[in-house]
Amino acid sequence: MGTTADDAAVPWWQDAVFYQVYVRSFADSDGDGVGDLEGIRSRLGYLELLGVDALWLTPFYRSPMADHGYDVADPRDVDPLFGDLAAFDRLVADAHGHGIRVTVDLVPNHTSDQHPWFQAALRGGPERARYHFRPGRGPGGEQPPNNWTSVFGGPAWTRTPDGSWYLHLFAPEQPDLNWDDADVRADLVRTLRFWLDRGVDGFRIDVAHGMAKAPGLPDLDPAVVPVLTGAHAHPAADPRFDNDEVHDVHRMIRQVVDRHPGAVTIGEIWVETDERFARYVRPDELHLGFNFALATTAFDADSVRRAVERSVAAVGAGTPTWTLSNHDVERHVTRYGGGEVGLRRARAMALVELALPGVAFLYNGEELGLPNADLPEWALQDPIFERTGGAERGRDGCRVPLPWEGPPPTYGFSPGDKSWLPMPPEWAAHTVESQLEDPGSMLSLYRHAIELRKTSEAFAGTELEWYGAPPGCFAFRRKGGGLICALNTSDAPVPLPPGTTLLASGPLDGEELPPETAAWLV
Ligand code: NOJ
């Protein structure tokens, strides 16, 4: 999509609503039970109706799917499971036609073990220098080169038939690249240009705090670095992540992206402190960083307020971002208690998120109020389940395909009766069809909120002013436009701030804001 000179001063993404499409689970066009690019294209009308400004597409590149596409065997081609390059071009053109921008995932920390480089490296070729191969420790080199653990559980090293070990901070099928290698850097530049030339509007950068490893690959200190699996923040003392040299990679990416006016970079940054986070969003590095504060905060007004204040302070003059859920964490309806309670709280938090200045990232299905699905063990596919010996169930529960219309088993997700994860029988009430015309539905709430956010002048300005509020409540006002957002997480009704109500997450009680409810006023 074009960007004019005027836009450069106020970038299009500054207050955008992004919508994360987990490609496998959004819409399946060919009946194989897995979502695909044509499926997304067929639902662009829905996304326009919802009112989102941009999409983030999870990886659709050639991949053996050991980590559902985050193991990339060719970063410049589409996996046949999802379509082909022509389908991608059609999707971008049509999305732009609907006024929706398209950003794509970039996976620079690792490749698939089936990537031709890694296969050549295993055969002893010079491509070994592009990964981290090391001899083992102890007699016969039988012990891994250091004590690093994989984010998915178990050791971060796997031994090869020639006796050496290679590093993988995620699954063994995801060998880490060596970012000191010039070929590795040059290849990423090719990949960036390839997709920019095809018209993408930016990149979501996977494990943006990865890439650079501490020089010499020193052991991690188990007293400082907790052994955790899944998505979580890494302390600065973790030699695996957040090393200073990673910022060179982001500067290199930025130089390429800056040749395409309007293109945006958003990093997935799991670091422990706000100060460390801020280092990634400097003017010559990433435009935006994912902020997981709301995704990791309980439904409690004081904690939410603290998370908001800290997040705004952390980016300084930069743009804050907000996320309640994504494909790596439990869906927030469930996190907030599930059932009616979880839904009520999720509705309230949607209004909090969409009232805040900056960029909101929605995760597909949250606008339908989807909970995490409780899947039977036989259905689980996330490598975390296997790597932890079943101790952790992994992320499949938040990745179940979207229910569109009609009956189970696939509710219009697929023209066939297969879906790659089983869809719960009770999801009939969550379909788009059943919510579209219902003014009280979660979908209607999101549509209405996004429309107001786009059209009402009350949302102008980025500064927040906090009002005094009863315990368990808060109210902030956007200083520029005057929008007031009030949240009640206590168990008693409280007086609404003065003003005219624009929207509420649930029925209001006269001049009172009921428990587990948020309201917008001017
Ligand atoms: C973060 C992605 O969001 C997650 O889904 C993936 O498993 C890891 N990075 C590894 O690429």
Short mmCIF file of C-alpha atoms and ligand atoms in Angstrom, two decimals, residues 67 70 110 152 170 174 204 206-207 268 327-328 395 399, ligand 1:
data_model
loop_
_atom_site.label_atom_id
_atom_site.label_comp_id
_atom_site.label_asym_id
_atom_site.label_seq_id
_atom_site.Cartn_x
_atom_site.Cartn_y
_atom_site.Cartn_z
CA ASP A 67 7.15 -26.41 15.18
CA TYR A 70 8.64 -21.88 12.88
CA HIS A 110 17.04 -20.72 13.51
CA PHE A 152 10.84 -26.44 24.70
CA PHE A 170 13.99 -24.64 20.60
CA GLN A 174 15.33 -25.98 14.74
CA ARG A 204 7.02 -9.65 12.87
CA ASP A 206 10.49 -14.15 15.85
CA VAL A 207 12.71 -14.42 18.95
CA GLU A 268 8.98 -10.61 19.75
CA HIS A 327 -0.50 -18.43 19.68
CA ASP A 328 2.01 -19.12 22.49
CA ARG A 395 0.19 -24.48 23.19
CA ARG A 399 -4.43 -22.78 18.35
C1 NOJ B 1 8.22 -17.79 19.09
C2 NOJ B 1 7.01 -18.22 18.33
O1 NOJ B 1 5.96 -17.33 18.59
C3 NOJ B 1 6.74 -19.64 18.76
O2 NOJ B 1 5.49 -20.10 18.31
C4 NOJ B 1 7.85 -20.51 18.26
O3 NOJ B 1 7.66 -21.83 18.72
C5 NOJ B 1 9.21 -20.01 18.79
N1 NOJ B 1 9.35 -18.59 18.68
C6 NOJ B 1 10.35 -20.63 18.04
O4 NOJ B 1 10.41 -20.14 16.73
#
